[in-house]
CSV table of C-alpha atoms in Angstrom, one decimal:
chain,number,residue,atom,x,y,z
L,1,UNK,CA,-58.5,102.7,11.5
L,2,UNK,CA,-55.2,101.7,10.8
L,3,UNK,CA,-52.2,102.9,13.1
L,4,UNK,CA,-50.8,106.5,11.9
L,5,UNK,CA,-47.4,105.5,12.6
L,6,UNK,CA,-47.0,102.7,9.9
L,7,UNK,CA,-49.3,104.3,7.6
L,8,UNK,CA,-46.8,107.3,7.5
L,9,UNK,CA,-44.2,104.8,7.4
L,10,UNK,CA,-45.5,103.4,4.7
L,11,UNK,CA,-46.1,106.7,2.6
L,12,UNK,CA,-42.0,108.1,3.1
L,13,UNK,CA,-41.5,105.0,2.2
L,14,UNK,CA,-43.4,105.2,-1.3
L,15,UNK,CA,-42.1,108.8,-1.4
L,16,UNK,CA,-39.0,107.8,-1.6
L,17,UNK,CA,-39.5,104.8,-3.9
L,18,UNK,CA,-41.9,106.0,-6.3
L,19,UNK,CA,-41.9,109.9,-5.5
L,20,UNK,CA,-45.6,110.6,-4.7
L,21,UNK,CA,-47.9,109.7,-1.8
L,22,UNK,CA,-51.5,110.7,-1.1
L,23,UNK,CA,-53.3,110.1,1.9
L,24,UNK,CA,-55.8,111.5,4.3
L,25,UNK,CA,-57.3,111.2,7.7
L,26,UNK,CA,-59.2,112.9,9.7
L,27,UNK,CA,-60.6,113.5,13.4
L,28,UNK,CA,-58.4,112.7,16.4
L,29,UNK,CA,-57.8,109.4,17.6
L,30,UNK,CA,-55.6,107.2,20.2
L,31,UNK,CA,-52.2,105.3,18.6
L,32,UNK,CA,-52.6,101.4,19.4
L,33,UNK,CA,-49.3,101.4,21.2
L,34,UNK,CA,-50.8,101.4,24.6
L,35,UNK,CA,-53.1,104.6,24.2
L,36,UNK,CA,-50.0,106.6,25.0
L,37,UNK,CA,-50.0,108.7,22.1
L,38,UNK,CA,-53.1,110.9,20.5
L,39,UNK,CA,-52.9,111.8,17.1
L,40,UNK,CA,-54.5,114.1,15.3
L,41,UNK,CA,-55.5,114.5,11.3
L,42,UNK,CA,-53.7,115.7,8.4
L,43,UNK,CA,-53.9,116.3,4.7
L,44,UNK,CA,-50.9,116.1,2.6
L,45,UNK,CA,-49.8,115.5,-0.9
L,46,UNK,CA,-46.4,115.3,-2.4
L,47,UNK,CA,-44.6,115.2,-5.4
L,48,UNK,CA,-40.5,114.1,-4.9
L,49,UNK,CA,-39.0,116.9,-2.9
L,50,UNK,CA,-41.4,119.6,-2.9
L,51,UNK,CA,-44.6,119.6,-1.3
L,52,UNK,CA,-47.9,120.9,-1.5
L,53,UNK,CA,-50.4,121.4,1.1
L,54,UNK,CA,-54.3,120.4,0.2
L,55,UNK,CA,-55.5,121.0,3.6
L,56,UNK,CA,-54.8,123.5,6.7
L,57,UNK,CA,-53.6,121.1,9.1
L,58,UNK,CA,-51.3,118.8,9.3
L,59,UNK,CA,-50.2,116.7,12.0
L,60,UNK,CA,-50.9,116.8,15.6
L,61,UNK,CA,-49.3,114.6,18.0
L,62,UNK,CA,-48.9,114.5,21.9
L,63,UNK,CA,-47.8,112.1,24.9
L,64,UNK,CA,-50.7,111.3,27.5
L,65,UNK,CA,-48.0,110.7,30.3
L,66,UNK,CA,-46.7,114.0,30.1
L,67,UNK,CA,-50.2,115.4,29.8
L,68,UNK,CA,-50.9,113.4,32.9
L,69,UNK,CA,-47.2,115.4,34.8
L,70,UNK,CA,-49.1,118.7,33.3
L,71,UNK,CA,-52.1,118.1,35.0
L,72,UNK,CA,-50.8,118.4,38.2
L,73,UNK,CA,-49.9,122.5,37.3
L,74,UNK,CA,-52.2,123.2,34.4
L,75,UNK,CA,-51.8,127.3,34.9
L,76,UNK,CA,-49.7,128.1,32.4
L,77,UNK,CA,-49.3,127.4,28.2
L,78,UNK,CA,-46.6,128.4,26.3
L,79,UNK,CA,-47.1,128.8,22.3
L,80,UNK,CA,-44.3,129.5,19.9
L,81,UNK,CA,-43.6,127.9,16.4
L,82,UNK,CA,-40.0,127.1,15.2
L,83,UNK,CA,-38.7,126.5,11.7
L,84,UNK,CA,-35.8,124.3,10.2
L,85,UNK,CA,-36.8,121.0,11.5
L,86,UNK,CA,-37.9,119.0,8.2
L,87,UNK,CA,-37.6,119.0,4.6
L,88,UNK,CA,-40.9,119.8,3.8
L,89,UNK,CA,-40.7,123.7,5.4
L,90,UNK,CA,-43.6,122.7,7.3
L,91,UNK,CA,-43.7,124.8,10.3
L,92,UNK,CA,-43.5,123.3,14.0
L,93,UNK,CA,-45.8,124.6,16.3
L,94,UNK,CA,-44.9,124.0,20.3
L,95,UNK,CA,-47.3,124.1,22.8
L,96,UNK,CA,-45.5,123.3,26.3
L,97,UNK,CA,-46.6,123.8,29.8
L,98,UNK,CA,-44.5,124.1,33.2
L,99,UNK,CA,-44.5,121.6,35.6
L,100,UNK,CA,-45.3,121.9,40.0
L,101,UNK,CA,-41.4,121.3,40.1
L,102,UNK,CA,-41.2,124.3,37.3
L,103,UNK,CA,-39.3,122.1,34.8
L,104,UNK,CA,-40.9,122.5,31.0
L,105,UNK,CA,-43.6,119.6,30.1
L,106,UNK,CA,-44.1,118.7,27.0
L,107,UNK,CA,-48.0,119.4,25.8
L,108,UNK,CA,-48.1,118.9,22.1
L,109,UNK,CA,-46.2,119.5,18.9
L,110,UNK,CA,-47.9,120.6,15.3
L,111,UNK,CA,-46.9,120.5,11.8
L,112,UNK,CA,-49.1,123.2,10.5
L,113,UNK,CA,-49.3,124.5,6.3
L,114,UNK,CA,-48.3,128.1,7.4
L,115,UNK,CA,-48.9,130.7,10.1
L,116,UNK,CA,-52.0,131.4,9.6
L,117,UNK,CA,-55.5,131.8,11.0
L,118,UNK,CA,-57.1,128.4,9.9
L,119,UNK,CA,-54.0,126.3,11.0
L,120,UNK,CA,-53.9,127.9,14.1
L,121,UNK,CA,-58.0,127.4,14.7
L,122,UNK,CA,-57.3,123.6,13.8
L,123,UNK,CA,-54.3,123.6,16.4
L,124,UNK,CA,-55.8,125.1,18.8
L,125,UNK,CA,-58.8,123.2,19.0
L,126,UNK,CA,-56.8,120.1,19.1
L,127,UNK,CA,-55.6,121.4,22.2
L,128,UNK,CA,-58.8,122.0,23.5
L,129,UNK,CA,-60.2,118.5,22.6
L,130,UNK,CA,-57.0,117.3,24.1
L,131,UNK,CA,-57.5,118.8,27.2
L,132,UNK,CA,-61.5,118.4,28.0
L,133,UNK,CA,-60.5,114.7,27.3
L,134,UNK,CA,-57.9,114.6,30.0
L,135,UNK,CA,-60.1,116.6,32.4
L,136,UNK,CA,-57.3,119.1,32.8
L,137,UNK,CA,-59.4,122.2,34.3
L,138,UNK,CA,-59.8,125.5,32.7
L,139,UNK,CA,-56.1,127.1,31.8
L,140,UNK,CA,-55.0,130.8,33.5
L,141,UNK,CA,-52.7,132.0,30.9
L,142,UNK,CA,-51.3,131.8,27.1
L,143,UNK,CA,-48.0,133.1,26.5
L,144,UNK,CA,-46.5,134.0,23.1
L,145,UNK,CA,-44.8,136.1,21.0
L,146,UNK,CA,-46.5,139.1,19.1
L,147,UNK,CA,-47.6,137.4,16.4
L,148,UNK,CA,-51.6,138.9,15.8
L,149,UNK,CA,-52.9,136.0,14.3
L,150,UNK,CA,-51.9,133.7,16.7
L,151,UNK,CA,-53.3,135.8,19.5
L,152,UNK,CA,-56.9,136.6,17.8
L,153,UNK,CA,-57.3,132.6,17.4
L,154,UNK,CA,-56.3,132.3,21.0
L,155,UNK,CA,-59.0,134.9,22.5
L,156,UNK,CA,-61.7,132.9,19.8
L,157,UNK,CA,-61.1,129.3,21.1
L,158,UNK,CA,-60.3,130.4,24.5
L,159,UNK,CA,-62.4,133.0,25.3
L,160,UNK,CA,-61.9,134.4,28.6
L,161,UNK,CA,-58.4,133.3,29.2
L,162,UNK,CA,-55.9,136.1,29.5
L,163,UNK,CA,-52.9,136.3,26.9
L,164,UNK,CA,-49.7,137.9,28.0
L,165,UNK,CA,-46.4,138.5,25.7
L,166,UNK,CA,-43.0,137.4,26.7
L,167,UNK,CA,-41.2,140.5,27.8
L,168,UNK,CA,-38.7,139.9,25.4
L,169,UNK,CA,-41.0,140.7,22.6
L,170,UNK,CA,-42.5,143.7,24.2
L,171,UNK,CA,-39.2,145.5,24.5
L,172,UNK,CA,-38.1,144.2,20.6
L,173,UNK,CA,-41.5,146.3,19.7
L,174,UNK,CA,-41.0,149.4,21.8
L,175,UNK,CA,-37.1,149.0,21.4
L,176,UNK,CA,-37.6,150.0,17.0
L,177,UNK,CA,-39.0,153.1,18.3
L,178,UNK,CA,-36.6,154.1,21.0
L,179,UNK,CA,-32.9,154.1,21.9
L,180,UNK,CA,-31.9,150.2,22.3
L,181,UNK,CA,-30.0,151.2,25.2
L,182,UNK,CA,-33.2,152.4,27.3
L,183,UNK,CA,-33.9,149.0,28.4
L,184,UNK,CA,-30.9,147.4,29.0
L,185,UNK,CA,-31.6,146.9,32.3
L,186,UNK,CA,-34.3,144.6,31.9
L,187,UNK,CA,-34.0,140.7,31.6
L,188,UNK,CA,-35.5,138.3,29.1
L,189,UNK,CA,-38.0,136.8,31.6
L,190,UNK,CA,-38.1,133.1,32.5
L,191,UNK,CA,-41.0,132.6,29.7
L,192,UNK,CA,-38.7,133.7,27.1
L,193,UNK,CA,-36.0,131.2,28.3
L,194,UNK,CA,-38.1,128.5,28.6
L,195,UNK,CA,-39.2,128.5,24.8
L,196,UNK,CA,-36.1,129.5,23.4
L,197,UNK,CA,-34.3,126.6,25.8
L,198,UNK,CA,-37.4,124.1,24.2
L,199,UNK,CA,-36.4,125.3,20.6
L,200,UNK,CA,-32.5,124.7,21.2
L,201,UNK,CA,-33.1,121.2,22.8
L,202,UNK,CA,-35.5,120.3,20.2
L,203,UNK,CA,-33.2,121.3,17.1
L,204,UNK,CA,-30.1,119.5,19.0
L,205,UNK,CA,-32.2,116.0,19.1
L,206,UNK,CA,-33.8,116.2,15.6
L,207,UNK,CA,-29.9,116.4,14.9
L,208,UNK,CA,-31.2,117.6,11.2
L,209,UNK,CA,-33.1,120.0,9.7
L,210,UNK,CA,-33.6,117.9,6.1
L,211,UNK,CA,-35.6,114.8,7.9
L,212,UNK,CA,-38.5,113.6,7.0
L,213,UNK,CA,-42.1,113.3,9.4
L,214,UNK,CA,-41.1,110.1,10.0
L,215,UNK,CA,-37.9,110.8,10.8
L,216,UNK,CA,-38.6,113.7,13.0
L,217,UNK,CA,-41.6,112.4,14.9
L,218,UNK,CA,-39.5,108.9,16.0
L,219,UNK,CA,-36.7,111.3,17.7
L,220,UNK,CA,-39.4,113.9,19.2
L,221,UNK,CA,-41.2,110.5,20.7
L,222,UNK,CA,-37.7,109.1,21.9
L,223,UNK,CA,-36.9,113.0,23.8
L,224,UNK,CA,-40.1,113.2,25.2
L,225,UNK,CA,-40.1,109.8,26.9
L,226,UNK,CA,-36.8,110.1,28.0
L,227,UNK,CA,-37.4,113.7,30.0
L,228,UNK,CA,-40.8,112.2,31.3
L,229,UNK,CA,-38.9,109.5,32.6
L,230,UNK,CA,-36.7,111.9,33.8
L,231,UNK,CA,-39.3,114.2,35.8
L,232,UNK,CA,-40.4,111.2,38.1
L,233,UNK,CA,-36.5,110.3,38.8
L,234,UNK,CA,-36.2,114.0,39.8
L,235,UNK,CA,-39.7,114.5,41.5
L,236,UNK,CA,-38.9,111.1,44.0
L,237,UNK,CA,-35.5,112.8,44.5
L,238,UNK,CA,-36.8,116.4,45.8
L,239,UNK,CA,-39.9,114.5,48.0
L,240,UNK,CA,-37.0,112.5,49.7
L,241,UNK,CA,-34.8,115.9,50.2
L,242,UNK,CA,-38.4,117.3,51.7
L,243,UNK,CA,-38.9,114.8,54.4
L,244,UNK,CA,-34.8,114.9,55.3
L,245,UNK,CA,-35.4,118.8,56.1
L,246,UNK,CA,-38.7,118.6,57.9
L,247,UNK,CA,-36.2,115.9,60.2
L,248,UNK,CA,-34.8,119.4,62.1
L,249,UNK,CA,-35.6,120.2,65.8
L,250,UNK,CA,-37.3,123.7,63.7
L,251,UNK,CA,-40.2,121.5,62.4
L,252,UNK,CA,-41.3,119.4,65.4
L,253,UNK,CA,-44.5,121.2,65.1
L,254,UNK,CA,-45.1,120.2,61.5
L,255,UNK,CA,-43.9,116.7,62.0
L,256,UNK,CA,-46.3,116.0,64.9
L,257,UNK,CA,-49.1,117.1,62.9
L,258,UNK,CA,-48.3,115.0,60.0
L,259,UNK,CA,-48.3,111.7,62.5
L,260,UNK,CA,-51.7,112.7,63.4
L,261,UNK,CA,-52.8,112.9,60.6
């Protein structure tokens, strides 16, 4: 099967030469370029600068390094879609994860038709082929807005698995029916930050909001090696501010149990 990188390559390219491209794969499969990146299928057709959608899903990418960080703190999944990132209107689906320094970790990224049920059943079971491949153990937790659809085809392909709403969301709802001012008191909480913060970074790095899939996937690969990168640079400095600490006449007892050991 022939790299999904070039191929799409290839196809902007004949969109923007000759102002159509067809093509279609399907199943999920590993990227030549070192088995770093998974890909998933997609089924588009366009016509110049308006497209239309033949299938539910799109495209589904995602970086096995960072899945390897996310391993090591697998409890948490955060979904939330974004808009404005390519010319196509195609929505951008973000499925990101916390790390055991609790730092966001990239999980995946989807280009789906629209929000609805059967892109969300495709995405979703991406993720779960993605993570019985890497051997990631059964998740504790989704978080997402209140979006229903979104939340039915999260209790269908992970049955079992609790869902919680951002608090944020939860007092927007409650808020329509009561005085704004009642809940003033209460914070966003740190799951709302952390999607809204993804959203924000993401938008500054695609620097457009008229690029194409090429386009957008090159700088989303370039950010998400860059923070992985950045996440062992950090991790080695916290393990070495660890074992200065433990140096203190308070952790004698610790010490001498680590040299035994």
């Amino acid at each position: 099967m022939p790299c999904l990188e070039s191929t799409l390559h290839i196809r902007c390219q004949d969109y923007m030469q000759k102002g159509s491209a067809k093509w279609l794969y399907s199943g999920t499969y590993t990227m030549s370029d070192g088995g770093q990146w998974i890909y998933g299928s997609m089924i588009i057709s366009s016509r110049f600068n308006k497209m239309t959608i033949l299938g539910s899903h799109i495209y589904f990418f995602a970086f096995v390094p960072a899945i390897n960080i996310y391993r090591d703190k697998f409890g948490v999944v955060l979904l939330d879609g974004t808009y404005k990132t390519n010319r196509y209107g195609l929505p951008l689906l973000n499925i990101i994860g916390t790390t055991a320094m609790n730092t966001t970790i990239h999980i995946a990224n989807v280009f789906i038709r629209q929000e609805e049920q059967q892109d969300y059943v495709w995405a979703l079971q991406q993720l779960q082929n993605l993570i019985s491949r890497h051997d990631i153990q059964l998740l504790q937790v989704f978080y997402s807005d209140a979006e229903l659809v979104l939340i039915n085809v999260v209790e269908v392909i992970f049955p079992g698995i609790p869902h919680l709403l951002c608090i944020w969301h939860i007092i927007k709802n409650v808020e329509t029916h009561a005085r704004k001012n009642t809940f003033r008191q209460i914070r966003d909480d740190e799951a709302t930050f952390r999607v809204e913060g993804y959203h924000s970074t993401l938008k500054k790095w695609l620097f457009t909001s008229g690029g194409d899939l090429l386009t957008i996937h090159s700088r989303i690969r370039h950010w998400w090696v860059l923070s992985t990168n950045k996440y062992w640079a950090e991790k080695a400095i916290d393990e070495t501010r660890v074992i200065n600490r433990l140096r203190k006449p308070i952790y004698d007892a610790v010490n001498t149990v680590r040299r035994c050991e």
